[in-house]
Amino acid sequence: MTTRPVTDEPTGEIATEQDHLDRVYRRIDQMRDTAARRRANNLAEVGENPQEVSERDSYHQLYTDDIAKYDAAEHNLYFGRLDMMDATDGDDVRRIGRIGVLDGDEHLSTLLLDWRAPLARPFYLATPAQPEDVRIRRHVRTRSRRVTAVTDERLTLAAGEDPGTGQGTNVANESALVAALDAARTGRMTDIVETIQREQDAIIRSEHRGVLVVQGGPGTGKTAVALHRAAYLLYTYRQTLSRSGVLIVGPNETFLNYISQVLPSLGETGVLLSTIGDLYPGVIATERDSPTAAALKGSTDMIEVMKLAVRDRQIVPSAPITLRFDGYPLVIDRKTVSRARGRARSSRRPHNLARPLFLQSALDSLAEQHAARIGSSLVDGSLLLSRSDVSDIRDEIADDAEVIAALDGLWPELTPQRVLADLWADADRLAVAAPDFSDADRKELHRTTAGFSPADAPLLDELAELLGIDDEADAERAQRQWRKRLADAQDALDILTGSAPQDLEDELDPEILMAYDLIDAEQLAQRQNVTEFNTTADRARADRTWTFGHVIIDEAQELSAMAWRMIMRRIPNRWMTVVGDTAQTSEAAGTTSWGRVLDPYTPGRWRLAELTVNYRTPGAIMDLAAAVLAEIDPTLTPPTSVREGETPRLVRVPDGGDLASTVAEALPYLDDRLTAVLAPAEIVPALRRLTSPTVRVMPVREAKGLEFDHVVVVEPTAIVTSSERGLPDLYVALTRATQTLTVVASGSLPPVLRALES
């Protein structure tokens, strides 16, 4: 293996690669300028009909996405080259980059192969044992637009040729992998496009069109594989997924911020990143549940609770409601309401969609009552009032605001937010909706503060299904808005017409057109409806009924049964990538069995793929964590680390000493790499003063899915005893480090960590 660093004046292979990189960037600059010019021209066009407006919006988004892709190409665009066995004089040389780039000549020759293209795959698979027809694999290092180094790996040897150093390994792209593992962490995840390994590549490019479960221990690259799979699917199935979109669900906002730059760096921007708590449109989860409340809300027992909460809003009055209509009393009694409620419920429509049936039945009964009261009776077998008269009475009652308000109170139009907020705030409603829950459980659920928790989002989604959307009501609101916009437009034209002086109009050439000669009120109203150029992800975020082409769930073991129901509504084709590690489950409502959560939706039709190599955690640290894993589940095998690393160290808090001061002394102050201080949630506030640009202090559960150069785990015994899932939390904390691990304890250690005392 030969590495050539850059010099001030590039020569040899570096000069060759620099020339090629210059050519690539000239082409990218040209394409970016073209896209920007076309976008500007497109915005200047005014569509006169919905089709033209739709086409303008589509082209705008296309050009915007192109520009974003070209902007992302500024970072390490060109990173690999393959010289194939039959390559001679530059023939069959494949240069690989984050995006594909074609030359602008008439032959459209390839300047860069997209890393996802089939011809680029040998870059990730080739090893000396299995060279995949590759003679030389070259790694190209760049900074901005300058080549800084090239590294060659010779994978096939001619007779008598010296193998040199670095031969015989079955780790693909070994030099790039070692550099990536040793690099300092920045608090943001970077892509692994240069270092994808064989078992990762098989998952990224899997053609399975059902649920693919990716199980892997800490540091195996589960998240990176999931993100690169998203990029690969968007490349391979662009036409389908660009319209329907890809949803990526993560455990918390910290995690989403951590991964947020990966897909843009690969030229992909049309992906929706969300937590479960923020997946319900218009609701941001700000409240925190107790572990007991979160577990209760995550249980499928909540399906029946939500049904009863809705039925509780379909009221039969305990006493008659007497109103005045047309000078006569009008009585809404139990019989009238019970009949109307029975008719609405028997339709099996959602609550809001059944509401018109309730109103129709109740109004029919009230019209008959009023007709009878004002003189309708049987005389010789005929009604004094005709059916047409009774129908007219019904229409008049329907226009009476007091009557409609009374009926609205008995079967109101509801929103999920209103139902759930009222349920948690009202102990009596909770008792009706959750009769099988204990008093202690209902007390855990009772909450008077405003806002919703992450565990509430699936319940809001369940309520949305039970309530339904009254499209007729929405259409009527839209029609009212249109009529107002039309009236405003006509007023504007009337003002223009009236403001023109009469003597000026008399003097104007009749061929000169005024504004009101060129446009009518309807056209002006249409142009007031400003179109927002939303991406697929933006549109999907705002639409609860949006169905995605593919869904990726990271840390999927943490999802509750109700969260799985919420996800499955958004992916009816069941094409999913589910990523997690059941040994790291920390949420009480989470799972330790993939079959338990997936078989109800895809019985026997999900496939398991496993990642077995730990690229993050050094072996010395993983040996310690393996004891915790064996206690969690002795049937699980820890992943194999590719590096040994430093032995973890134990720091004791002196008798009478201060915990925060001891932790501060344990920090690697001489190292400017990123350090995480992970502690039980109740201890975190006392350690916040240690926070700095290179030190992050956080509860263990917020660190899930993240990685740091150095980790300090504080009070491991308290981590274990703080919840029923304390051991998985400890396992997570121990496996976040890429370099060193320090454990700080004031008392005895958990039995699984006794090896630290030897």
PDB file of C-alpha atoms in Angstrom, residues 573-668:
ATOM      1  CA  ASN A 573     -46.744  -1.181   1.179  1.00  0.00           C
ATOM      2  CA  ARG A 574     -44.704  -2.332   4.237  1.00  0.00           C
ATOM      3  CA  TRP A 575     -41.388  -1.522   2.514  1.00  0.00           C
ATOM      4  CA  MET A 576     -39.271  -0.662   5.532  1.00  0.00           C
ATOM      5  CA  THR A 577     -35.789  -0.792   6.979  1.00  0.00           C
ATOM      6  CA  VAL A 578     -35.935  -1.376  10.733  1.00  0.00           C
ATOM      7  CA  VAL A 579     -32.653  -0.749  12.565  1.00  0.00           C
ATOM      8  CA  GLY A 580     -31.892  -1.491  16.184  1.00  0.00           C
ATOM      9  CA  ASP A 581     -30.442  -3.632  18.920  1.00  0.00           C
ATOM     10  CA  THR A 582     -32.835  -5.365  21.306  1.00  0.00           C
ATOM     11  CA  ALA A 583     -30.091  -5.500  23.938  1.00  0.00           C
ATOM     12  CA  GLN A 584     -30.169  -1.687  24.137  1.00  0.00           C
ATOM     13  CA  THR A 585     -33.912  -1.306  24.763  1.00  0.00           C
ATOM     14  CA  SER A 586     -34.344   1.287  27.499  1.00  0.00           C
ATOM     15  CA  GLU A 587     -37.971   2.423  27.143  1.00  0.00           C
ATOM     16  CA  ALA A 588     -40.496   0.527  29.262  1.00  0.00           C
ATOM     17  CA  ALA A 589     -42.851   0.417  26.271  1.00  0.00           C
ATOM     18  CA  GLY A 590     -40.110  -0.819  23.917  1.00  0.00           C
ATOM     19  CA  THR A 591     -39.515  -4.382  22.771  1.00  0.00           C
ATOM     20  CA  THR A 592     -36.932  -7.137  23.053  1.00  0.00           C
ATOM     21  CA  SER A 593     -38.452  -9.190  20.206  1.00  0.00           C
ATOM     22  CA  TRP A 594     -38.742  -8.164  16.548  1.00  0.00           C
ATOM     23  CA  GLY A 595     -41.312 -10.872  15.908  1.00  0.00           C
ATOM     24  CA  ARG A 596     -43.558  -9.522  18.645  1.00  0.00           C
ATOM     25  CA  VAL A 597     -43.851  -6.102  17.014  1.00  0.00           C
ATOM     26  CA  LEU A 598     -43.712  -7.091  13.324  1.00  0.00           C
ATOM     27  CA  ASP A 599     -45.740 -10.307  13.082  1.00  0.00           C
ATOM     28  CA  PRO A 600     -49.076  -8.503  13.615  1.00  0.00           C
ATOM     29  CA  TYR A 601     -48.370  -6.455  10.456  1.00  0.00           C
ATOM     30  CA  THR A 602     -46.129  -8.673   8.306  1.00  0.00           C
ATOM     31  CA  PRO A 603     -46.521 -12.197   9.697  1.00  0.00           C
ATOM     32  CA  GLY A 604     -43.541 -14.291   8.675  1.00  0.00           C
ATOM     33  CA  ARG A 605     -42.619 -11.830   5.903  1.00  0.00           C
ATOM     34  CA  TRP A 606     -39.834  -9.847   7.511  1.00  0.00           C
ATOM     35  CA  ARG A 607     -36.150 -10.613   7.018  1.00  0.00           C
ATOM     36  CA  LEU A 608     -33.357 -10.299   9.578  1.00  0.00           C
ATOM     37  CA  ALA A 609     -29.861  -9.085   8.640  1.00  0.00           C
ATOM     38  CA  GLU A 610     -27.108  -8.791  11.243  1.00  0.00           C
ATOM     39  CA  LEU A 611     -24.054  -6.561  11.541  1.00  0.00           C
ATOM     40  CA  THR A 612     -21.269  -8.252  13.468  1.00  0.00           C
ATOM     41  CA  VAL A 613     -18.218  -5.960  13.320  1.00  0.00           C
ATOM     42  CA  ASN A 614     -17.786  -3.118  15.804  1.00  0.00           C
ATOM     43  CA  TYR A 615     -16.020  -0.195  14.136  1.00  0.00           C
ATOM     44  CA  ARG A 616     -16.566   2.318  16.947  1.00  0.00           C
ATOM     45  CA  THR A 617     -15.824   0.715  20.301  1.00  0.00           C
ATOM     46  CA  PRO A 618     -12.265  -0.514  20.991  1.00  0.00           C
ATOM     47  CA  GLY A 619     -11.961  -4.137  22.077  1.00  0.00           C
ATOM     48  CA  ALA A 620     -10.762  -3.281  25.587  1.00  0.00           C
ATOM     49  CA  ILE A 621     -13.957  -1.312  26.220  1.00  0.00           C
ATOM     50  CA  MET A 622     -16.154  -3.891  24.501  1.00  0.00           C
ATOM     51  CA  ASP A 623     -14.774  -6.631  26.779  1.00  0.00           C
ATOM     52  CA  LEU A 624     -16.142  -4.696  29.748  1.00  0.00           C
ATOM     53  CA  ALA A 625     -19.486  -4.060  28.032  1.00  0.00           C
ATOM     54  CA  ALA A 626     -19.757  -7.729  27.064  1.00  0.00           C
ATOM     55  CA  ALA A 627     -20.272  -8.651  30.721  1.00  0.00           C
ATOM     56  CA  VAL A 628     -23.280  -6.316  30.824  1.00  0.00           C
ATOM     57  CA  LEU A 629     -24.617  -7.807  27.594  1.00  0.00           C
ATOM     58  CA  ALA A 630     -24.345 -11.330  29.004  1.00  0.00           C
ATOM     59  CA  GLU A 631     -26.456 -10.241  31.974  1.00  0.00           C
ATOM     60  CA  ILE A 632     -29.078  -8.684  29.684  1.00  0.00           C
ATOM     61  CA  ASP A 633     -29.345 -11.677  27.369  1.00  0.00           C
ATOM     62  CA  PRO A 634     -26.774 -14.496  27.480  1.00  0.00           C
ATOM     63  CA  THR A 635     -27.861 -15.680  24.016  1.00  0.00           C
ATOM     64  CA  LEU A 636     -26.581 -12.493  22.359  1.00  0.00           C
ATOM     65  CA  THR A 637     -23.055 -12.313  20.949  1.00  0.00           C
ATOM     66  CA  PRO A 638     -21.183  -8.997  21.240  1.00  0.00           C
ATOM     67  CA  PRO A 639     -19.845  -7.553  17.972  1.00  0.00           C
ATOM     68  CA  THR A 640     -16.161  -8.025  17.202  1.00  0.00           C
ATOM     69  CA  SER A 641     -14.086  -4.851  17.526  1.00  0.00           C
ATOM     70  CA  VAL A 642     -11.530  -4.023  14.833  1.00  0.00           C
ATOM     71  CA  ARG A 643      -9.257  -2.148  17.290  1.00  0.00           C
ATOM     72  CA  GLU A 644      -7.994  -3.008  20.770  1.00  0.00           C
ATOM     73  CA  GLY A 645      -7.652   0.463  22.343  1.00  0.00           C
ATOM     74  CA  GLU A 646      -6.910   1.570  25.899  1.00  0.00           C
ATOM     75  CA  THR A 647      -8.116  -0.270  28.989  1.00  0.00           C
ATOM     76  CA  PRO A 648     -11.064   1.486  30.719  1.00  0.00           C
ATOM     77  CA  ARG A 649     -10.162   3.160  34.021  1.00  0.00           C
ATOM     78  CA  LEU A 650     -12.044   3.556  37.290  1.00  0.00           C
ATOM     79  CA  VAL A 651     -11.982   6.823  39.261  1.00  0.00           C
ATOM     80  CA  ARG A 652     -13.317   6.799  42.835  1.00  0.00           C
ATOM     81  CA  VAL A 653     -14.926   9.808  44.484  1.00  0.00           C
ATOM     82  CA  PRO A 654     -12.958  10.398  47.715  1.00  0.00           C
ATOM     83  CA  ASP A 655     -14.812  10.032  51.017  1.00  0.00           C
ATOM     84  CA  GLY A 656     -16.535  13.330  51.562  1.00  0.00           C
ATOM     85  CA  GLY A 657     -15.428  14.481  48.143  1.00  0.00           C
ATOM     86  CA  ASP A 658     -17.491  16.345  45.585  1.00  0.00           C
ATOM     87  CA  LEU A 659     -18.789  14.307  42.652  1.00  0.00           C
ATOM     88  CA  ALA A 660     -18.639  17.142  40.111  1.00  0.00           C
ATOM     89  CA  SER A 661     -15.056  17.992  41.076  1.00  0.00           C
ATOM     90  CA  THR A 662     -14.013  14.364  40.717  1.00  0.00           C
ATOM     91  CA  VAL A 663     -15.635  14.149  37.290  1.00  0.00           C
ATOM     92  CA  ALA A 664     -13.910  17.389  36.280  1.00  0.00           C
ATOM     93  CA  GLU A 665     -10.525  15.956  37.270  1.00  0.00           C
ATOM     94  CA  ALA A 666     -11.283  12.804  35.238  1.00  0.00           C
ATOM     95  CA  LEU A 667     -11.883  14.737  32.023  1.00  0.00           C
ATOM     96  CA  PRO A 668      -9.128  14.538  29.371  1.00  0.00           C
TER      97      PRO A 668
END
